[in-house]
Short mmCIF file of C-alpha atoms in Angstrom, two decimals:
data_model
loop_
_atom_site.label_atom_id
_atom_site.label_comp_id
_atom_site.label_asym_id
_atom_site.label_seq_id
_atom_site.Cartn_x
_atom_site.Cartn_y
_atom_site.Cartn_z
CA UNK N 1 -86.99 -3.40 -20.00
CA UNK N 2 -86.42 -6.76 -21.99
CA UNK N 3 -87.63 -7.00 -25.72
CA UNK N 4 -87.96 -9.52 -28.39
CA UNK N 5 -85.43 -7.89 -30.82
CA UNK N 6 -84.52 -5.02 -33.22
CA UNK N 7 -87.19 -3.24 -34.52
CA UNK N 8 -86.90 -4.41 -38.54
CA UNK N 9 -85.90 -7.40 -37.57
CA UNK N 10 -89.27 -10.21 -37.67
CA UNK N 11 -91.07 -10.74 -34.56
CA UNK N 12 -89.84 -13.73 -32.90
CA UNK N 13 -93.07 -16.52 -32.72
CA UNK N 14 -94.24 -17.88 -29.42
CA UNK N 15 -96.86 -20.82 -29.70
CA UNK N 16 -98.42 -21.33 -26.42
CA UNK N 17 -99.86 -24.98 -25.93
CA UNK N 18 -102.63 -24.16 -22.62
CA UNK N 19 -106.39 -25.79 -22.77
CA UNK N 20 -107.36 -22.72 -19.66
CA UNK N 21 -107.21 -20.27 -21.94
CA UNK N 22 -107.33 -17.54 -18.67
CA UNK N 23 -104.18 -18.45 -17.68
CA UNK N 24 -102.46 -17.38 -21.43
CA UNK N 25 -104.65 -15.12 -22.18
CA UNK N 26 -103.57 -12.84 -20.32
CA UNK N 27 -99.56 -13.70 -20.65
CA UNK N 28 -100.12 -13.40 -24.08
CA UNK N 29 -101.09 -9.98 -24.48
CA UNK N 30 -97.87 -9.81 -22.14
CA UNK N 31 -95.67 -10.75 -24.80
CA UNK N 32 -97.35 -9.20 -27.44
CA UNK N 33 -96.51 -5.29 -26.10
CA UNK N 34 -92.60 -7.27 -25.49
CA UNK N 35 -92.34 -7.69 -29.49
CA UNK N 36 -93.13 -11.14 -30.30
CA UNK N 37 -95.40 -12.28 -31.88
CA UNK N 38 -97.73 -15.05 -30.42
CA UNK N 39 -100.28 -18.09 -30.90
CA UNK N 40 -102.73 -19.67 -28.51
CA UNK N 41 -103.57 -23.47 -29.07
CA UNK N 42 -106.05 -25.58 -26.60
CA UNK N 43 -104.59 -29.02 -26.82
CA UNK N 44 -101.58 -30.85 -27.31
CA UNK N 45 -102.42 -32.52 -30.44
CA UNK N 46 -103.64 -28.79 -31.79
CA UNK N 47 -100.59 -28.13 -30.36
CA UNK N 48 -98.25 -30.14 -32.49
CA UNK N 49 -100.34 -29.24 -35.47
CA UNK N 50 -99.74 -25.97 -35.10
CA UNK N 51 -96.08 -26.81 -34.58
CA UNK N 52 -95.36 -28.63 -38.14
CA UNK N 53 -97.08 -26.08 -40.33
CA UNK N 54 -96.07 -22.51 -38.40
CA UNK N 55 -92.18 -23.94 -37.44
CA UNK N 56 -92.79 -21.44 -33.85
CA UNK N 57 -89.53 -20.13 -33.16
CA UNK N 58 -90.78 -21.39 -29.43
CA UNK N 59 -92.54 -23.06 -27.01
CA UNK N 60 -94.35 -22.90 -24.10
CA UNK N 61 -96.57 -25.79 -23.38
CA UNK N 62 -98.50 -26.62 -20.43
CA UNK N 63 -97.78 -29.80 -18.37
CA UNK N 64 -101.26 -30.52 -17.49
CA UNK N 65 -103.55 -31.36 -20.29
CA UNK N 66 -106.18 -33.81 -20.50
CA UNK N 67 -105.65 -35.71 -23.64
CA UNK N 68 -102.41 -36.23 -24.35
CA UNK N 69 -100.02 -35.33 -21.67
CA UNK N 70 -97.41 -32.05 -21.55
CA UNK N 71 -94.44 -34.44 -21.38
CA UNK N 72 -96.61 -36.89 -24.46
CA UNK N 73 -97.00 -33.62 -27.08
CA UNK N 74 -93.60 -32.34 -25.90
CA UNK N 75 -91.51 -36.78 -26.80
CA UNK N 76 -94.04 -36.25 -30.06
CA UNK N 77 -92.61 -32.78 -31.11
CA UNK N 78 -88.72 -33.57 -30.79
CA UNK N 79 -89.48 -36.56 -31.86
CA UNK N 80 -90.79 -35.41 -35.50
CA UNK N 81 -87.75 -33.67 -37.97
CA UNK N 82 -89.92 -30.68 -38.30
CA UNK N 83 -90.46 -29.39 -34.57
CA UNK N 84 -87.60 -31.39 -33.23
CA UNK N 85 -85.21 -28.24 -33.30
CA UNK N 86 -87.70 -25.61 -31.24
CA UNK N 87 -87.17 -25.13 -27.65
CA UNK N 88 -89.65 -26.22 -25.46
CA UNK N 89 -90.57 -24.39 -21.75
CA UNK N 90 -93.10 -26.44 -19.75
CA UNK N 91 -95.78 -24.46 -17.96
CA UNK N 92 -96.17 -26.11 -14.50
CA UNK N 93 -98.13 -24.78 -11.15
CA UNK N 94 -95.82 -24.99 -8.47
CA UNK N 95 -97.33 -28.13 -7.49
CA UNK N 96 -96.19 -30.13 -10.18
CA UNK N 97 -92.18 -29.47 -9.76
CA UNK N 98 -91.68 -33.28 -8.97
CA UNK N 99 -92.14 -34.01 -12.48
CA UNK N 100 -89.02 -31.37 -13.63
CA UNK N 101 -86.70 -34.34 -14.30
CA UNK N 102 -89.14 -35.71 -16.34
CA UNK N 103 -89.63 -32.89 -18.25
CA UNK N 104 -86.04 -32.84 -19.22
CA UNK N 105 -86.43 -36.36 -20.10
CA UNK N 106 -89.25 -35.45 -22.39
CA UNK N 107 -86.69 -32.80 -23.93
CA UNK N 108 -87.53 -30.11 -22.22
CA UNK N 109 -85.66 -27.32 -21.84
CA UNK N 110 -86.81 -25.26 -19.59
CA UNK N 111 -89.61 -24.57 -16.37
CA UNK N 112 -91.96 -21.89 -15.90
CA UNK N 113 -94.28 -21.46 -12.21
CA UNK N 114 -97.53 -19.87 -12.70
CA UNK N 115 -98.27 -18.39 -11.73
CA UNK N 116 -96.26 -16.66 -14.13
CA UNK N 117 -93.72 -13.67 -12.99
CA UNK N 118 -93.69 -12.09 -17.05
CA UNK N 119 -90.11 -11.27 -16.26
CA UNK N 120 -89.02 -13.79 -15.48
CA UNK N 121 -90.71 -15.39 -18.66
CA UNK N 122 -88.99 -12.72 -21.07
CA UNK N 123 -85.99 -13.51 -19.42
CA UNK N 124 -86.00 -17.41 -20.17
CA UNK N 125 -87.31 -17.01 -23.37
CA UNK N 126 -84.83 -14.60 -24.97
CA UNK N 127 -82.36 -17.90 -23.23
CA UNK N 128 -83.34 -20.06 -25.23
CA UNK N 129 -83.84 -17.66 -27.77
CA UNK N 130 -80.80 -16.32 -28.43
CA UNK N 131 -79.13 -20.13 -27.49
CA UNK N 132 -81.11 -20.99 -31.08
CA UNK N 133 -80.10 -18.57 -32.12
CA UNK N 134 -76.61 -19.22 -31.82
CA UNK N 135 -77.26 -23.40 -33.07
CA UNK N 136 -78.76 -22.47 -35.90
CA UNK N 137 -75.93 -19.53 -36.50
CA UNK N 138 -73.25 -22.87 -35.42
CA UNK N 139 -74.75 -25.11 -37.96
CA UNK N 140 -74.80 -22.51 -40.03
CA UNK N 141 -71.50 -22.17 -40.17
CA UNK N 142 -70.63 -25.93 -40.05
CA UNK N 143 -72.08 -26.53 -43.36
CA UNK N 144 -70.36 -23.86 -44.82
CA UNK N 145 -66.62 -25.30 -44.06
CA UNK N 146 -67.73 -28.61 -44.72
CA UNK N 147 -68.59 -26.88 -48.91
CA UNK N 148 -64.97 -25.03 -47.97
CA UNK N 149 -63.23 -28.24 -47.19
CA UNK N 150 -64.96 -29.83 -50.04
CA UNK N 151 -64.37 -27.36 -52.48
CA UNK N 152 -60.47 -27.36 -51.10
CA UNK N 153 -60.14 -30.80 -51.28
CA UNK N 154 -61.17 -30.90 -54.94
CA UNK N 155 -58.29 -28.37 -55.90
CA UNK N 156 -55.95 -30.29 -53.48
CA UNK N 157 -56.80 -33.29 -55.87
CA UNK N 158 -56.51 -31.42 -59.04
CA UNK N 159 -53.18 -29.99 -58.00
CA UNK N 160 -51.55 -33.76 -57.42
CA UNK N 161 -52.86 -34.71 -60.70
CA UNK N 162 -51.25 -31.24 -62.52
CA UNK N 163 -48.42 -32.39 -60.30
CA UNK N 164 -48.27 -35.60 -61.22
CA UNK N 165 -48.87 -35.32 -65.06
CA UNK N 166 -46.09 -32.04 -64.68
CA UNK N 167 -43.63 -34.70 -63.63
CA UNK N 168 -44.49 -37.23 -66.39
CA UNK N 169 -44.38 -34.63 -68.79
CA UNK N 170 -40.58 -33.49 -67.25
CA UNK N 171 -39.44 -36.96 -67.14
CA UNK N 172 -40.60 -37.40 -70.72
CA UNK N 173 -38.90 -33.66 -71.60
CA UNK N 174 -35.62 -35.28 -70.54
CA UNK N 175 -36.93 -38.50 -71.86
CA UNK N 176 -36.48 -36.33 -75.59
CA UNK N 177 -34.21 -34.12 -74.89
CA UNK N 178 -31.75 -37.45 -74.30
CA UNK N 179 -33.33 -39.49 -77.04
CA UNK N 180 -32.54 -36.00 -79.50
CA UNK N 181 -29.58 -35.70 -78.77
CA UNK N 182 -27.75 -39.07 -78.62
CA UNK N 183 -29.77 -39.65 -81.89
CA UNK N 184 -28.42 -36.28 -83.34
CA UNK N 185 -24.51 -37.69 -82.67
CA UNK N 186 -24.18 -39.87 -85.50
CA UNK N 187 -25.13 -37.71 -88.68
CA UNK N 188 -23.12 -34.98 -87.26
CA UNK N 189 -20.02 -37.90 -86.74
CA UNK N 190 -20.68 -38.48 -90.12
CA UNK N 191 -20.27 -34.06 -91.33
CA UNK N 192 -16.86 -34.67 -89.03
CA UNK N 193 -15.11 -37.61 -89.89
CA UNK N 194 -16.12 -37.36 -93.54
CA UNK N 195 -14.22 -33.37 -93.38
CA UNK N 196 -11.14 -34.95 -91.96
CA UNK N 197 -10.72 -37.80 -94.43
CA UNK N 198 -11.47 -35.79 -97.10
CA UNK N 199 -8.68 -33.25 -95.62
CA UNK N 200 -6.77 -36.06 -95.80
CA UNK N 201 -7.20 -38.02 -99.19
CA UNK N 202 -7.42 -34.64 -101.12
CA UNK N 203 -5.45 -32.33 -99.34
CA UNK N 204 -2.78 -32.04 -101.32
CA UNK N 205 -5.13 -31.13 -104.25
CA UNK N 206 -7.26 -28.42 -102.74
CA UNK N 207 -6.29 -25.19 -102.67
CA UNK N 208 -5.25 -22.68 -99.46
CA UNK N 209 -9.52 -21.17 -99.84
CA UNK N 210 -10.99 -24.71 -99.73
CA UNK N 211 -9.05 -26.04 -96.64
CA UNK N 212 -10.09 -22.62 -95.00
CA UNK N 213 -13.89 -23.90 -96.00
CA UNK N 214 -13.01 -26.77 -94.90
CA UNK N 215 -11.98 -25.86 -91.20
CA UNK N 216 -15.03 -24.24 -90.69
CA UNK N 217 -17.32 -26.46 -91.66
CA UNK N 218 -15.31 -29.06 -89.41
CA UNK N 219 -14.93 -26.77 -86.85
CA UNK N 220 -18.77 -26.03 -86.46
CA UNK N 221 -19.03 -29.36 -87.05
CA UNK N 222 -17.63 -30.21 -84.35
CA UNK N 223 -18.78 -27.07 -81.87
CA UNK N 224 -22.34 -29.40 -82.34
CA UNK N 225 -21.09 -31.68 -80.78
CA UNK N 226 -20.11 -30.11 -77.22
CA UNK N 227 -23.50 -28.52 -77.32
CA UNK N 228 -25.58 -31.87 -78.72
CA UNK N 229 -23.29 -33.35 -75.46
CA UNK N 230 -23.57 -30.84 -73.42
CA UNK N 231 -27.49 -30.61 -73.74
CA UNK N 232 -26.94 -34.64 -73.58
CA UNK N 233 -25.42 -34.54 -69.89
CA UNK N 234 -27.76 -31.48 -68.72
CA UNK N 235 -30.93 -33.46 -69.91
CA UNK N 236 -30.00 -36.77 -67.84
CA UNK N 237 -29.11 -34.99 -64.44
CA UNK N 238 -33.00 -35.36 -63.53
CA UNK N 239 -33.70 -38.85 -65.12
CA UNK N 240 -30.64 -40.76 -64.56
CA UNK N 241 -29.38 -39.38 -60.98
CA UNK N 242 -29.16 -41.80 -58.64
CA UNK N 243 -31.24 -41.43 -55.59
CA UNK N 244 -29.60 -39.02 -52.31
CA UNK N 245 -27.01 -40.52 -49.84
CA UNK N 246 -24.29 -39.36 -47.16
CA UNK N 247 -21.91 -38.16 -49.26
CA UNK N 248 -18.72 -36.77 -47.62
CA UNK N 249 -18.28 -33.86 -49.52
CA UNK N 250 -14.45 -33.82 -49.04
CA UNK N 251 -14.04 -36.84 -51.18
CA UNK N 252 -16.45 -35.18 -53.41
CA UNK N 253 -13.85 -32.00 -54.42
CA UNK N 254 -10.87 -34.41 -54.56
CA UNK N 255 -12.05 -36.56 -57.49
CA UNK N 256 -13.05 -33.28 -58.66
CA UNK N 257 -9.38 -31.61 -58.49
CA UNK N 258 -8.00 -35.06 -59.83
CA UNK N 259 -9.76 -34.68 -63.44
CA UNK N 260 -8.71 -30.84 -63.21
CA UNK N 261 -4.97 -31.95 -62.87
CA UNK N 262 -4.13 -30.51 -66.05
CA UNK N 263 -6.01 -27.49 -66.18
CA UNK N 264 -4.61 -26.71 -62.24
CA UNK N 265 -1.16 -27.73 -63.68
CA UNK N 266 -0.99 -25.55 -66.90
CA UNK N 267 -2.72 -22.18 -64.91
CA UNK N 268 -0.81 -22.56 -61.74
CA UNK N 269 -3.74 -23.34 -60.06
CA UNK N 270 -3.52 -22.35 -55.90
CA UNK N 271 -6.85 -24.39 -54.25
CA UNK N 272 -7.16 -23.90 -50.67
CA UNK N 273 -9.98 -26.46 -49.36
CA UNK N 274 -11.95 -25.40 -46.27
CA UNK N 275 -12.68 -28.27 -43.70
CA UNK N 276 -16.72 -29.96 -46.30
CA UNK N 277 -19.25 -31.93 -44.84
CA UNK N 278 -20.96 -34.82 -45.11
CA UNK N 279 -24.05 -33.96 -47.16
CA UNK N 280 -26.90 -36.41 -48.87
CA UNK N 281 -25.68 -36.18 -52.32
CA UNK N 282 -25.15 -38.12 -55.95
CA UNK N 283 -22.07 -38.34 -55.44
CA UNK N 284 -21.09 -37.97 -59.19
CA UNK N 285 -23.35 -34.96 -59.68
CA UNK N 286 -21.74 -33.26 -57.48
CA UNK N 287 -18.63 -33.51 -58.52
CA UNK N 288 -19.65 -32.21 -61.59
CA UNK N 289 -21.04 -29.24 -59.23
CA UNK N 290 -16.90 -28.71 -57.91
CA UNK N 291 -15.26 -29.39 -61.25
CA UNK N 292 -18.00 -27.36 -63.36
CA UNK N 293 -17.41 -23.54 -60.42
CA UNK N 294 -13.27 -25.12 -60.11
CA UNK N 295 -12.89 -24.82 -63.86
CA UNK N 296 -14.35 -21.77 -64.48
CA UNK N 297 -12.60 -20.10 -61.71
CA UNK N 298 -9.42 -21.26 -63.55
CA UNK N 299 -10.52 -21.26 -66.93
CA UNK N 300 -11.30 -17.51 -66.27
CA UNK N 301 -8.18 -16.02 -64.78
CA UNK N 302 -7.32 -12.17 -64.88
CA UNK N 303 -3.69 -13.08 -66.71
CA UNK N 304 -1.42 -14.51 -63.67
CA UNK N 305 -2.11 -18.22 -61.96
CA UNK N 306 -5.51 -18.23 -60.48
CA UNK N 307 -6.29 -18.38 -56.24
CA UNK N 308 -8.97 -20.21 -55.72
CA UNK N 309 -10.55 -20.99 -52.46
CA UNK N 310 -13.13 -23.62 -51.27
CA UNK N 311 -15.12 -23.00 -48.06
CA UNK N 312 -18.03 -24.36 -46.34
CA UNK N 313 -19.99 -23.29 -43.07
CA UNK N 314 -22.95 -23.96 -41.66
CA UNK N 315 -25.18 -21.69 -42.09
CA UNK N 316 -29.39 -22.85 -39.52
CA UNK N 317 -30.84 -25.20 -41.96
CA UNK N 318 -28.54 -25.54 -44.46
CA UNK N 319 -24.27 -25.96 -45.83
CA UNK N 320 -23.24 -22.62 -47.69
CA UNK N 321 -20.50 -23.87 -49.66
CA UNK N 322 -19.05 -20.81 -51.07
CA UNK N 323 -15.37 -20.82 -54.60
CA UNK N 324 -13.85 -18.02 -54.49
CA UNK N 325 -11.83 -16.20 -57.35
CA UNK N 326 -9.28 -13.70 -58.06
CA UNK N 327 -10.53 -13.92 -62.10
CA UNK N 328 -11.12 -11.94 -64.44
CA UNK N 329 -14.47 -11.06 -62.52
CA UNK N 330 -18.79 -10.98 -63.94
CA UNK N 331 -20.60 -7.36 -64.89
CA UNK N 332 -23.25 -7.99 -61.84
CA UNK N 333 -25.83 -7.53 -64.88
CA UNK N 334 -25.26 -10.64 -65.88
CA UNK N 335 -25.78 -12.81 -62.07
CA UNK N 336 -29.31 -14.49 -62.95
CA UNK N 337 -28.22 -14.39 -67.17
CA UNK N 338 -25.20 -17.03 -67.03
CA UNK N 339 -27.32 -19.28 -65.12
CA UNK N 340 -29.20 -19.93 -67.85
CA UNK N 341 -28.08 -22.40 -70.01
CA UNK N 342 -25.89 -22.33 -73.00
CA UNK N 343 -25.30 -18.60 -71.97
CA UNK N 344 -21.42 -16.94 -72.87
CA UNK N 345 -20.24 -14.04 -71.69
CA UNK N 346 -17.30 -14.03 -74.14
CA UNK N 347 -16.63 -14.91 -77.89
CA UNK N 348 -15.53 -18.18 -78.51
CA UNK N 349 -11.93 -16.52 -79.38
CA UNK N 350 -11.56 -16.02 -75.66
CA UNK N 351 -12.71 -18.11 -73.72
CA UNK N 352 -13.95 -21.33 -75.16
CA UNK N 353 -17.09 -23.76 -73.73
CA UNK N 354 -20.24 -23.50 -74.91
CA UNK N 355 -22.16 -21.72 -71.67
CA UNK N 356 -23.74 -24.43 -70.15
CA UNK N 357 -21.09 -25.58 -67.05
CA UNK N 358 -23.49 -23.43 -64.96
CA UNK N 359 -27.11 -23.99 -66.13
CA UNK N 360 -25.81 -28.00 -64.92
CA UNK N 361 -24.24 -26.43 -61.37
CA UNK N 362 -28.14 -25.25 -61.05
CA UNK N 363 -29.53 -27.80 -61.52
CA UNK N 364 -27.52 -30.15 -59.85
CA UNK N 365 -28.00 -27.38 -57.28
CA UNK N 366 -31.85 -27.71 -57.44
CA UNK N 367 -31.94 -31.95 -58.07
CA UNK N 368 -30.41 -31.61 -53.59
CA UNK N 369 -32.44 -29.01 -52.78
CA UNK N 370 -30.35 -25.71 -52.72
CA UNK N 371 -29.62 -22.59 -54.53
CA UNK N 372 -26.91 -20.95 -56.64
CA UNK N 373 -26.09 -17.57 -56.45
CA UNK N 374 -22.81 -15.43 -57.65
CA UNK N 375 -21.36 -12.28 -56.17
CA UNK N 376 -19.45 -10.60 -58.36
CA UNK N 377 -19.43 -7.56 -56.19
CA UNK N 378 -15.82 -7.51 -55.07
CA UNK N 379 -13.56 -5.12 -56.69
CA UNK N 380 -11.74 -8.79 -58.09
CA UNK N 381 -12.70 -12.48 -59.32
CA UNK N 382 -15.71 -13.75 -58.15
CA UNK N 383 -17.47 -15.56 -55.33
CA UNK N 384 -19.58 -18.58 -56.75
CA UNK N 385 -22.02 -20.04 -53.28
CA UNK N 386 -24.70 -22.71 -53.73
CA UNK N 387 -26.44 -24.57 -50.02
CA UNK N 388 -27.24 -27.46 -49.51
CA UNK N 389 -29.32 -28.91 -47.05
CA UNK N 390 -27.88 -30.19 -43.55
CA UNK N 391 -29.25 -33.94 -41.38
CA UNK N 392 -29.01 -33.05 -38.79
CA UNK N 393 -27.41 -36.80 -38.11
CA UNK N 394 -24.25 -35.91 -39.66
CA UNK N 395 -23.26 -32.01 -39.13
CA UNK N 396 -19.50 -32.82 -39.10
CA UNK N 397 -18.07 -29.13 -37.21
CA UNK V 1 9.20 -67.50 -80.68
CA UNK V 2 5.58 -67.67 -81.93
CA UNK V 3 4.69 -66.86 -86.06
CA UNK V 4 4.66 -63.87 -86.85
CA UNK V 5 1.22 -63.19 -87.56
CA UNK V 6 2.17 -60.42 -90.52
CA UNK V 7 2.79 -62.47 -92.62
CA UNK V 8 -0.60 -63.05 -93.64
CA UNK V 9 -3.40 -60.59 -94.22
CA UNK V 10 -4.97 -60.45 -90.34
CA UNK V 11 -9.24 -61.85 -91.19
CA UNK V 12 -11.49 -58.61 -89.75
CA UNK V 13 -15.03 -59.27 -89.53
CA UNK V 14 -16.82 -55.76 -88.82
CA UNK V 15 -20.39 -56.12 -87.90
CA UNK V 16 -22.29 -52.95 -88.95
CA UNK V 17 -24.84 -51.43 -91.24
CA UNK V 18 -24.28 -47.83 -90.83
CA UNK V 19 -22.52 -47.73 -94.08
CA UNK V 20 -21.19 -44.35 -93.33
CA UNK V 21 -18.89 -45.72 -90.65
CA UNK V 22 -17.87 -49.36 -92.71
CA UNK V 23 -16.15 -46.77 -95.65
CA UNK V 24 -14.33 -44.96 -92.42
CA UNK V 25 -13.62 -48.61 -90.73
CA UNK V 26 -12.03 -49.74 -94.36
CA UNK V 27 -10.16 -45.74 -94.80
CA UNK V 28 -8.97 -45.84 -90.91
CA UNK V 29 -7.39 -49.25 -92.31
CA UNK V 30 -6.71 -48.90 -94.72
CA UNK V 31 -3.37 -47.04 -93.05
CA UNK V 32 -3.02 -50.15 -90.92
CA UNK V 33 0.62 -50.79 -90.55
CA UNK V 34 -0.59 -54.53 -90.96
CA UNK V 35 -1.99 -56.16 -94.06
CA UNK V 36 -5.25 -57.34 -93.22
CA UNK V 37 -8.54 -58.15 -95.09
CA UNK V 38 -11.69 -56.81 -94.27
CA UNK V 39 -14.83 -58.45 -94.08
CA UNK V 40 -18.58 -56.60 -93.43
CA UNK V 41 -21.36 -57.69 -92.16
CA UNK V 42 -25.04 -55.67 -92.47
CA UNK V 43 -26.77 -57.66 -89.48
CA UNK V 44 -26.54 -59.99 -86.33
CA UNK V 45 -27.84 -63.30 -88.69
CA UNK V 46 -25.39 -62.56 -91.29
CA UNK V 47 -21.86 -62.88 -88.04
CA UNK V 48 -23.54 -65.70 -86.99
CA UNK V 49 -23.93 -67.16 -89.96
CA UNK V 50 -20.05 -65.80 -91.74
CA UNK V 51 -18.70 -67.88 -88.25
CA UNK V 52 -20.64 -70.96 -87.69
CA UNK V 53 -20.14 -70.47 -92.22
CA UNK V 54 -23.29 -71.09 -93.28
CA UNK V 55 -25.58 -69.75 -95.51
CA UNK V 56 -23.80 -67.49 -97.80
CA UNK V 57 -20.57 -68.12 -96.14
CA UNK V 58 -19.73 -71.45 -96.43
CA UNK V 59 -16.44 -70.17 -97.86
CA UNK V 60 -15.93 -67.90 -94.86
CA UNK V 61 -12.57 -67.50 -92.92
CA UNK V 62 -12.88 -67.99 -89.26
CA UNK V 63 -11.76 -63.82 -88.57
CA UNK V 64 -8.79 -62.67 -86.30
CA UNK V 65 -10.50 -59.91 -84.20
CA UNK V 66 -14.58 -59.31 -85.06
CA UNK V 67 -15.49 -56.22 -84.41
CA UNK V 68 -19.32 -55.37 -83.39
CA UNK V 69 -22.00 -53.18 -82.29
CA UNK V 70 -24.49 -53.09 -80.82
CA UNK V 71 -27.20 -51.34 -82.55
CA UNK V 72 -28.10 -54.22 -85.42
CA UNK V 73 -31.42 -55.09 -87.16
CA UNK V 74 -32.09 -58.08 -87.17
CA UNK V 75 -30.35 -60.27 -84.04
CA UNK V 76 -28.28 -57.36 -81.70
CA UNK V 77 -25.40 -56.79 -81.15
CA UNK V 78 -25.81 -58.51 -77.69
CA UNK V 79 -27.12 -61.40 -78.34
CA UNK V 80 -24.77 -61.95 -81.63
CA UNK V 81 -21.59 -60.89 -78.15
CA UNK V 82 -23.37 -63.86 -76.51
CA UNK V 83 -23.37 -66.41 -79.55
CA UNK V 84 -19.89 -66.17 -80.36
CA UNK V 85 -18.78 -66.09 -76.24
CA UNK V 86 -21.10 -69.24 -75.27
CA UNK V 87 -19.58 -71.33 -78.66
CA UNK V 88 -17.05 -73.31 -77.83
CA UNK V 89 -14.46 -72.97 -80.77
CA UNK V 90 -16.17 -68.84 -80.79
CA UNK V 91 -15.35 -67.96 -77.79
CA UNK V 92 -11.62 -67.38 -78.26
CA UNK V 93 -11.83 -64.75 -80.64
CA UNK V 94 -11.22 -61.63 -79.54
CA UNK V 95 -14.25 -59.23 -79.64
CA UNK V 96 -14.59 -55.98 -79.68
CA UNK V 97 -17.58 -53.84 -79.50
CA UNK V 98 -17.62 -50.53 -80.94
CA UNK V 99 -20.48 -48.62 -80.80
CA UNK V 100 -22.09 -45.20 -80.28
CA UNK V 101 -23.54 -46.15 -77.00
CA UNK V 102 -21.77 -44.69 -73.80
CA UNK V 103 -24.60 -45.96 -71.64
CA UNK V 104 -23.40 -47.65 -68.10
CA UNK V 105 -26.25 -50.37 -69.05
CA UNK V 106 -24.89 -51.13 -72.51
CA UNK V 107 -20.79 -51.42 -71.25
CA UNK V 108 -22.03 -53.15 -68.16
CA UNK V 109 -24.39 -55.86 -69.78
CA UNK V 110 -21.21 -55.90 -72.83
CA UNK V 111 -18.42 -57.03 -70.20
CA UNK V 112 -21.09 -59.26 -68.74
CA UNK V 113 -21.17 -61.12 -71.29
CA UNK V 114 -17.78 -62.12 -71.96
CA UNK V 115 -16.56 -58.88 -74.16
CA UNK V 116 -12.93 -58.15 -74.40
CA UNK V 117 -13.27 -54.28 -74.51
CA UNK V 118 -15.52 -51.74 -75.44
CA UNK V 119 -15.06 -48.75 -77.46
CA UNK V 120 -17.05 -45.91 -78.28
CA UNK V 121 -17.28 -45.12 -81.36
CA UNK V 122 -15.03 -41.30 -81.62
CA UNK V 123 -16.66 -38.33 -82.69
CA UNK V 124 -14.06 -37.79 -85.75
CA UNK V 125 -11.70 -39.80 -88.16
CA UNK V 126 -8.91 -38.45 -86.47
CA UNK V 127 -9.23 -40.51 -83.38
CA UNK V 128 -11.00 -43.58 -85.83
CA UNK V 129 -7.43 -43.33 -86.81
CA UNK V 130 -5.36 -43.65 -83.92
CA UNK V 131 -8.06 -46.30 -82.32
CA UNK V 132 -7.42 -48.79 -85.07
CA UNK V 133 -3.97 -47.90 -84.53
CA UNK V 134 -4.02 -48.34 -80.95
CA UNK V 135 -6.20 -51.62 -81.95
CA UNK V 136 -3.55 -53.45 -84.10
CA UNK V 137 -0.60 -52.39 -81.71
CA UNK V 138 -2.64 -54.24 -79.11
CA UNK V 139 -4.44 -57.30 -80.20
CA UNK V 140 -2.36 -57.64 -83.12
CA UNK V 141 1.36 -56.61 -82.34
CA UNK V 142 1.77 -56.49 -78.23
CA UNK V 143 -1.42 -59.39 -77.41
CA UNK V 144 -0.60 -63.62 -78.38
CA UNK V 145 -3.47 -64.03 -80.23
CA UNK V 146 -5.20 -68.26 -80.18
CA UNK V 147 -3.52 -70.44 -82.72
CA UNK V 148 -6.59 -70.68 -85.39
#
């Protein structure tokens, strides 16, 4: 047996518009018994008025009525925003069947013929009520989705704005670091130079203590100079970086090796190079990257001539570069820290340097869209690895 | 054979506004092998007055060498360089840019304006002394300067 809805739901309201009460009575009673709330109007105009006021869930509309016809009533209902969405089922005698097309054109959704088969009428009513419910649900979902889109678009706008703001702030910071470093060099130059002049002109009249004091002062100034120079280099990596262009890493490595000629000769280093690919990069910065890694490999050697290997291999969407040495190695617990600025793991007396070399490497690699890390797990030596994105057109073997 | 320039002191014009740097250069030149007279002006306008022998500098002598800083008050170093190298009588004087900047734009700019060479100010006195010595050896001993 078809029933209208769940027991606790509001009863669906049906408006019957028919000028012959007798026809309607039985139907109205049947519908009431099946859980519908029923209203009756006796002509087209009353029907339209009732519909506007009470907004039924469905209208059963007689086709043949004096005054305003069923078809015209339907058209008016559909023309009015308030009643447009209410499904209209025409009620017709078998003889009126030719009007079906007119009925659909006027906006009706279905037909039932008199005399009514209750089950058939109920079935059609339920079908259209379900359709109506689904339609309402869809529209509600649509509205909700539109709202979500609006919220999301607003969030994206905020994000874009923050992103621009961040980029601007970054550029400003880099500029500041550059200016500060540059302006700090002059006073430092004065300190160092005049201390030296002092030594030179008055050295003969100074005792050992005075020499030592001057020595510490000059040393301090020198170290500050190195720090500032490194800071300058670091700060210029972003703003002074050149746009990325296809770069042959073999040539870049050769440049790096040339600038390390003296260190290589002094340490007796043996450096093996595999074939390196061409990548999208800033030539000068990549040269600096290789130079820093190789300089470290040479500097932190284990008391014998260092053996260093530079290799590259394809790894999916990236090229992976490895710089492996057989030097003193790194404690695993420092593997992250060493990439921070001015991090040193040894005293100044044992190994020189400001500790910014790896921070510079990291910034360069990240500017190129890659990642850098260290594998300190080998029993002897260290392997520094970094990735650079592969570009399809340029990949070699 | 040309006349040995050492028979008269070399006239050097230093255009530099930092008194600390002025003194350092003076001290470094004191140890120079060749006797020299150092003239100092503190800004670009004064430099040009000196070279054109006008204003306060009507008695000035034409320098054999100009040491020019880029960061100067009033006219900046680059403007001074341009004027020197565009003047038919002044452009033959060698100009050594001696400045703090290592920026590519500055280096390129200086050479484009026909600076004879570009030196970044060294970090300490020992290096400055070396540079002065090198300038001496190169510009004043090896190189043949135009006749004055």
